[in-house]
CSV table of C-alpha atoms and ligand atoms in Angstrom, one decimal:
chain,number,residue,atom,x,y,z
R,12,MET,CA,-77.1,29.0,-7.2
R,13,ASP,CA,-75.2,30.6,-4.4
R,14,ASP,CA,-71.8,29.2,-4.4
R,15,GLY,CA,-70.2,30.3,-7.7
R,16,PHE,CA,-70.5,29.6,-11.4
R,17,LYS,CA,-69.5,26.5,-13.2
R,18,TYR,CA,-67.2,26.5,-16.2
R,19,GLU,CA,-70.2,25.8,-18.4
R,20,ASP,CA,-71.9,29.0,-17.2
R,21,TYR,CA,-69.0,31.1,-18.4
R,22,GLN,CA,-68.8,29.1,-21.6
R,23,ASN,CA,-72.5,29.4,-22.3
R,24,THR,CA,-72.4,33.2,-21.9
R,25,ALA,CA,-69.3,33.4,-24.1
R,26,LYS,CA,-70.9,31.3,-26.8
R,27,TRP,CA,-74.1,33.3,-26.7
R,28,LEU,CA,-72.1,36.6,-27.1
R,29,LEU,CA,-70.0,35.1,-30.0
R,30,SER,CA,-73.2,34.0,-31.8
R,31,HIS,CA,-74.6,37.6,-31.5
R,32,THR,CA,-71.6,39.5,-32.9
R,33,LYS,CA,-69.0,39.2,-35.6
R,34,HIS,CA,-66.5,40.9,-33.5
R,35,ARG,CA,-63.7,38.8,-31.9
R,36,PRO,CA,-62.2,41.2,-29.4
R,37,GLN,CA,-58.6,41.0,-28.2
R,38,VAL,CA,-59.0,43.6,-25.5
R,39,ALA,CA,-61.6,44.1,-22.8
R,40,VAL,CA,-62.0,47.5,-21.1
R,41,ILE,CA,-63.9,48.0,-17.9
R,42,CYS,CA,-65.0,51.6,-17.5
R,43,GLY,CA,-65.5,52.9,-14.0
R,44,SER,CA,-67.6,55.7,-12.6
R,45,GLY,CA,-67.6,58.7,-14.8
R,46,LEU,CA,-65.5,57.0,-17.5
R,47,GLY,CA,-68.2,55.2,-19.5
R,48,VAL,CA,-70.6,57.0,-21.8
R,49,PRO,CA,-72.9,59.0,-19.5
R,50,GLY,CA,-76.4,57.6,-19.1
R,51,HIS,CA,-75.4,54.3,-20.7
R,52,ALA,CA,-73.9,52.4,-17.7
R,53,GLY,CA,-74.7,48.8,-17.9
R,54,ARG,CA,-73.9,48.1,-21.5
R,55,LEU,CA,-71.5,45.8,-23.1
R,56,VAL,CA,-70.2,47.2,-26.4
R,57,PHE,CA,-68.2,45.5,-29.1
R,58,GLY,CA,-66.2,47.4,-31.6
R,59,ILE,CA,-62.8,48.5,-32.9
R,60,LEU,CA,-60.8,51.0,-31.0
R,61,ASN,CA,-57.7,52.3,-32.8
R,62,GLY,CA,-57.4,49.1,-34.8
R,63,ARG,CA,-58.0,46.6,-31.9
R,64,GLY,CA,-61.1,44.5,-31.4
R,65,CYS,CA,-62.5,45.6,-28.1
R,66,VAL,CA,-65.3,44.7,-25.7
R,67,MET,CA,-66.2,47.5,-23.4
R,68,MET,CA,-68.0,47.1,-20.2
R,69,GLN,CA,-69.7,50.4,-19.3
R,70,GLY,CA,-70.3,50.1,-15.6
R,71,ARG,CA,-69.4,47.1,-13.4
R,72,PHE,CA,-70.6,45.0,-10.5
R,73,HIS,CA,-69.5,46.2,-7.1
R,74,MET,CA,-69.0,44.4,-3.8
R,75,TYR,CA,-70.9,47.2,-2.0
R,76,GLU,CA,-74.0,46.5,-4.1
R,77,GLY,CA,-74.1,43.2,-2.3
R,78,TYR,CA,-72.7,41.0,-5.1
R,79,PRO,CA,-70.4,38.2,-4.0
R,80,LEU,CA,-67.0,38.5,-5.7
R,81,TRP,CA,-67.6,35.5,-8.0
R,82,LYS,CA,-70.4,37.6,-9.5
R,83,VAL,CA,-68.4,40.8,-9.6
R,84,THR,CA,-65.7,39.0,-11.6
R,85,PHE,CA,-68.0,36.9,-13.9
R,86,PRO,CA,-67.4,39.1,-16.9
R,87,VAL,CA,-63.6,38.7,-16.7
R,88,ARG,CA,-63.7,34.9,-17.3
R,89,VAL,CA,-66.3,35.4,-20.0
R,90,PHE,CA,-63.9,37.8,-21.7
R,91,HIS,CA,-61.1,35.2,-21.4
R,92,LEU,CA,-63.4,32.7,-23.1
R,93,LEU,CA,-64.2,35.2,-25.9
R,94,GLY,CA,-60.5,35.1,-26.7
R,95,VAL,CA,-59.6,38.4,-25.0
R,96,ASP,CA,-55.9,38.5,-24.0
R,97,THR,CA,-55.7,42.0,-22.4
R,98,LEU,CA,-57.9,43.7,-19.7
R,99,VAL,CA,-57.8,47.4,-19.2
R,100,VAL,CA,-59.4,48.6,-15.9
R,101,THR,CA,-60.4,52.1,-15.0
R,102,ASN,CA,-61.9,53.5,-11.9
R,103,ALA,CA,-62.6,56.6,-9.9
R,104,ALA,CA,-60.5,56.9,-6.7
R,105,GLY,CA,-59.7,59.1,-3.8
R,106,GLY,CA,-56.2,60.5,-3.7
R,107,LEU,CA,-54.3,59.5,-0.6
R,108,ASN,CA,-50.9,60.6,-1.9
R,109,PRO,CA,-50.7,64.3,-0.8
R,110,GLU,CA,-49.1,65.2,-4.2
R,111,PHE,CA,-52.1,64.1,-6.1
R,112,GLU,CA,-54.7,66.6,-7.3
R,113,VAL,CA,-58.3,66.2,-8.4
R,114,GLY,CA,-58.3,65.4,-12.1
R,115,ASP,CA,-55.0,63.5,-12.0
R,116,ILE,CA,-54.7,60.2,-13.8
R,117,MET,CA,-52.8,57.5,-11.9
R,118,LEU,CA,-51.4,54.6,-13.7
R,119,ILE,CA,-51.9,51.6,-11.4
R,120,ARG,CA,-48.5,50.0,-10.5
R,121,ASP,CA,-49.8,47.7,-7.8
R,122,HIS,CA,-52.8,47.1,-5.6
R,123,ILE,CA,-53.6,46.2,-2.0
R,124,ASN,CA,-56.5,43.8,-1.7
R,125,LEU,CA,-57.8,44.9,1.7
R,126,PRO,CA,-61.0,42.8,1.5
R,127,GLY,CA,-58.7,39.9,0.8
R,128,PHE,CA,-57.1,40.4,4.2
R,129,CYS,CA,-60.5,39.5,5.7
R,130,GLY,CA,-61.1,36.5,3.5
R,131,GLU,CA,-62.9,38.2,0.6
R,132,ASN,CA,-60.9,37.0,-2.4
R,133,PRO,CA,-62.7,36.2,-5.7
R,134,LEU,CA,-60.6,33.0,-6.0
R,135,ARG,CA,-61.7,31.7,-2.6
R,136,GLY,CA,-63.3,28.2,-2.9
R,137,PRO,CA,-62.6,25.3,-5.3
R,138,ASN,CA,-60.1,26.1,-8.0
R,139,ASP,CA,-60.9,25.3,-11.7
R,140,GLU,CA,-57.6,24.5,-13.3
R,141,ARG,CA,-59.0,25.3,-16.7
R,142,PHE,CA,-58.9,28.9,-15.7
R,143,GLY,CA,-55.6,28.9,-13.7
R,144,VAL,CA,-53.5,27.7,-10.9
R,145,ARG,CA,-54.6,27.4,-7.2
R,146,PHE,CA,-52.1,30.0,-6.0
R,147,PRO,CA,-51.5,32.6,-8.7
R,148,ALA,CA,-48.7,35.2,-8.3
R,149,MET,CA,-49.8,38.8,-8.0
R,150,SER,CA,-46.4,40.4,-7.8
R,151,ASP,CA,-46.5,41.3,-11.5
R,152,ALA,CA,-50.2,42.0,-11.9
R,153,TYR,CA,-49.9,45.3,-13.8
R,154,ASP,CA,-48.0,44.8,-17.0
R,155,ARG,CA,-44.6,46.4,-16.9
R,156,ASP,CA,-44.3,47.0,-20.7
R,157,MET,CA,-47.7,48.6,-20.9
R,158,ARG,CA,-46.9,50.9,-18.0
R,159,GLN,CA,-43.7,52.0,-19.8
R,160,LYS,CA,-45.7,52.5,-23.0
R,161,ALA,CA,-48.3,54.5,-21.0
R,162,HIS,CA,-45.6,56.9,-19.8
R,163,SER,CA,-44.1,57.4,-23.3
R,164,THR,CA,-47.6,57.9,-24.8
R,165,TRP,CA,-48.5,60.4,-22.1
R,166,LYS,CA,-45.3,62.4,-23.0
R,167,GLN,CA,-46.2,62.3,-26.6
R,168,MET,CA,-49.6,63.6,-25.9
R,169,GLY,CA,-47.9,66.7,-24.5
R,170,GLU,CA,-50.0,66.9,-21.4
R,171,GLN,CA,-49.2,69.6,-18.8
R,172,ARG,CA,-49.9,67.5,-15.8
R,173,GLU,CA,-47.7,64.5,-15.2
R,174,LEU,CA,-49.0,61.0,-15.3
R,175,ARG,CA,-49.1,59.7,-11.8
R,176,GLU,CA,-48.2,56.1,-10.9
R,177,GLY,CA,-49.0,54.3,-7.7
R,178,THR,CA,-50.7,51.7,-5.6
R,179,TYR,CA,-54.5,51.4,-5.5
R,180,VAL,CA,-56.1,50.0,-2.3
R,181,MET,CA,-59.6,48.5,-2.5
R,182,VAL,CA,-62.0,49.0,0.4
R,183,ALA,CA,-65.4,47.3,0.3
R,184,GLY,CA,-67.5,50.5,0.7
R,185,PRO,CA,-70.2,51.8,0.4
R,186,SER,CA,-69.3,54.2,3.2
R,187,PHE,CA,-66.4,56.5,2.5
R,188,GLU,CA,-63.3,56.3,4.8
R,189,THR,CA,-63.0,57.9,8.2
R,190,VAL,CA,-60.0,60.2,8.8
R,191,ALA,CA,-58.3,57.4,10.8
R,192,GLU,CA,-58.9,54.9,8.0
R,193,CYS,CA,-57.4,57.3,5.5
R,194,ARG,CA,-54.3,57.8,7.6
R,195,LEU,CA,-54.0,54.0,8.0
R,196,LEU,CA,-54.3,53.5,4.2
R,197,GLN,CA,-51.6,56.1,3.6
R,198,LYS,CA,-49.3,54.3,6.1
R,199,LEU,CA,-50.0,51.0,4.3
R,200,GLY,CA,-48.4,52.6,1.2
R,201,ALA,CA,-51.4,53.3,-0.9
R,202,ASP,CA,-51.7,56.3,-3.2
R,203,ALA,CA,-55.4,56.0,-4.1
R,204,VAL,CA,-58.4,54.4,-2.6
R,205,GLY,CA,-61.5,53.0,-4.3
R,206,MET,CA,-64.2,50.4,-4.1
R,207,SER,CA,-63.6,48.2,-7.2
R,208,THR,CA,-61.1,46.8,-9.7
R,209,VAL,CA,-59.0,44.6,-7.5
R,210,PRO,CA,-61.3,41.5,-7.7
R,211,GLU,CA,-61.4,41.8,-11.5
R,212,VAL,CA,-57.6,42.1,-11.7
R,213,ILE,CA,-57.1,39.0,-9.5
R,214,VAL,CA,-59.4,36.9,-11.7
R,215,ALA,CA,-57.9,38.3,-14.9
R,216,ARG,CA,-54.3,37.4,-13.8
R,217,HIS,CA,-55.5,34.0,-12.6
R,218,CYS,CA,-56.6,33.2,-16.2
R,219,GLY,CA,-53.5,34.7,-17.7
R,220,LEU,CA,-54.8,38.0,-19.1
R,221,ARG,CA,-52.4,41.0,-19.5
R,222,VAL,CA,-53.6,43.8,-17.2
R,223,PHE,CA,-53.1,47.5,-17.0
R,224,GLY,CA,-55.2,50.3,-15.8
R,225,PHE,CA,-55.8,53.8,-14.5
R,226,SER,CA,-57.4,55.5,-11.6
R,227,LEU,CA,-58.9,58.9,-12.1
R,228,ILE,CA,-58.4,60.9,-8.9
R,229,THR,CA,-61.8,62.4,-8.3
R,230,ASN,CA,-61.3,63.8,-4.8
R,231,LYS,CA,-58.6,64.1,-2.2
R,232,VAL,CA,-59.3,62.1,0.9
R,233,ILE,CA,-59.9,63.9,4.2
R,234,LEU,CA,-56.9,63.5,6.5
R,235,ASP,CA,-57.6,66.4,8.9
R,236,TYR,CA,-60.2,66.5,11.6
R,237,GLU,CA,-60.5,70.3,11.1
R,238,SER,CA,-61.6,69.9,7.5
R,239,GLN,CA,-65.1,71.0,6.6
R,240,GLU,CA,-65.1,68.9,3.4
R,241,LYS,CA,-66.8,65.6,2.9
R,242,ALA,CA,-66.4,63.0,0.2
R,243,ASN,CA,-69.5,62.6,-1.9
R,244,HIS,CA,-70.5,60.7,-5.0
R,245,LYS,CA,-71.6,63.8,-6.9
R,246,GLU,CA,-68.1,65.2,-6.7
R,247,VAL,CA,-66.7,61.9,-7.9
R,248,LEU,CA,-69.0,61.9,-11.0
R,249,GLU,CA,-68.2,65.6,-11.8
R,250,ALA,CA,-64.5,65.1,-11.7
R,251,GLY,CA,-64.9,62.0,-13.8
R,252,LYS,CA,-66.8,64.0,-16.5
R,253,GLN,CA,-64.1,66.6,-16.9
R,254,VAL,CA,-61.2,64.2,-17.5
R,255,THR,CA,-63.2,61.5,-19.3
R,256,GLN,CA,-62.2,62.7,-22.8
R,257,LYS,CA,-58.5,62.8,-22.0
R,258,LEU,CA,-58.6,59.4,-20.5
R,259,GLU,CA,-60.6,58.0,-23.4
R,260,GLN,CA,-58.1,59.5,-25.9
R,261,PHE,CA,-55.2,58.1,-23.8
R,262,VAL,CA,-56.6,54.6,-23.6
R,263,SER,CA,-57.5,54.5,-27.3
R,264,ILE,CA,-53.9,55.6,-28.3
R,265,LEU,CA,-52.5,52.9,-26.0
R,266,MET,CA,-54.5,50.2,-27.9
R,267,ALA,CA,-51.9,50.3,-30.6
R,268,SER,CA,-49.2,49.5,-28.1
R,269,ILE,CA,-50.8,46.2,-27.0
R,270,PRO,CA,-48.8,43.4,-28.5
R,271,LEU,CA,-50.7,41.5,-31.2
R,272,PRO,CA,-51.7,38.0,-30.4
R,273,ASP,CA,-49.3,35.2,-31.5
R,274,ASN,CA,-51.8,33.9,-34.0
R,275,ALA,CA,-52.4,37.3,-35.6
R,276,SER,CA,-52.0,37.1,-39.4
Y,17,HPA,N1,-62.9,56.6,-1.3
Y,17,HPA,C1,-63.3,55.4,-1.8
Y,17,HPA,N2,-63.7,55.2,-3.0
Y,17,HPA,C2,-63.7,56.3,-3.8
Y,17,HPA,C3,-63.3,57.6,-3.4
Y,17,HPA,C4,-62.8,57.7,-2.0
Y,17,HPA,O1,-62.4,58.8,-1.5
Y,17,HPA,N3,-63.3,58.4,-4.4
Y,17,HPA,C5,-63.8,57.7,-5.5
Y,17,HPA,N4,-64.0,56.4,-5.1
């Protein structure tokens, strides 16, 4: 198969998972680089997080690994068929906004689907109406209520650093950006740059999931030709490790703010 999954493929996977666990998750969490449990990337974990049934994806599929976007986003539709109504996305990202520091957490307000500008959209191809409409809106992709709750929760946590909020731009990778590319991305209005998340969010919104998420700023992008620094994956993972606990705590507190499903007894 090289042209996408059929509805039955998603359904079969969802059925298989439901037959292997008693959990019936409301929330799915996709953990990006440095945010999953170290050494356990590639696991799907079911459990209860702060009272909410959750399915956690530790690691994800990336476009830069060579996967087509319909494979990258396969899990999101499976989550939908499991009965999940909320998707939480996390990622590691380079800071484009000059005010951002390494270790900052950015609440994602919006995204720029740069691969989409070149035709790489996960919804490209025939549309299955059972998942959603042909032309889904993306102007409200990141849930406003959850963003407000994230800010108030952050204040209650008494953190010294402020919670950042901004626009995430996706690049395909795997090469990091040139200086000229970083300057361009800044001019486009992006605050953070990374190589994931956007395809999953598009597919999640298409099938009606509530979405919110965070970027962990693991490095500042290089904007100056005189700079001796270079972006590298090790620095990304190191910065991830140091803030992991805080972000995990933050996400788990926020679970309680996700509205209960209508059918909750
Ligand atoms: N660029 C792209 N992706 C990234 C970066 C970056 O600087 N940091 C972490 N992921």
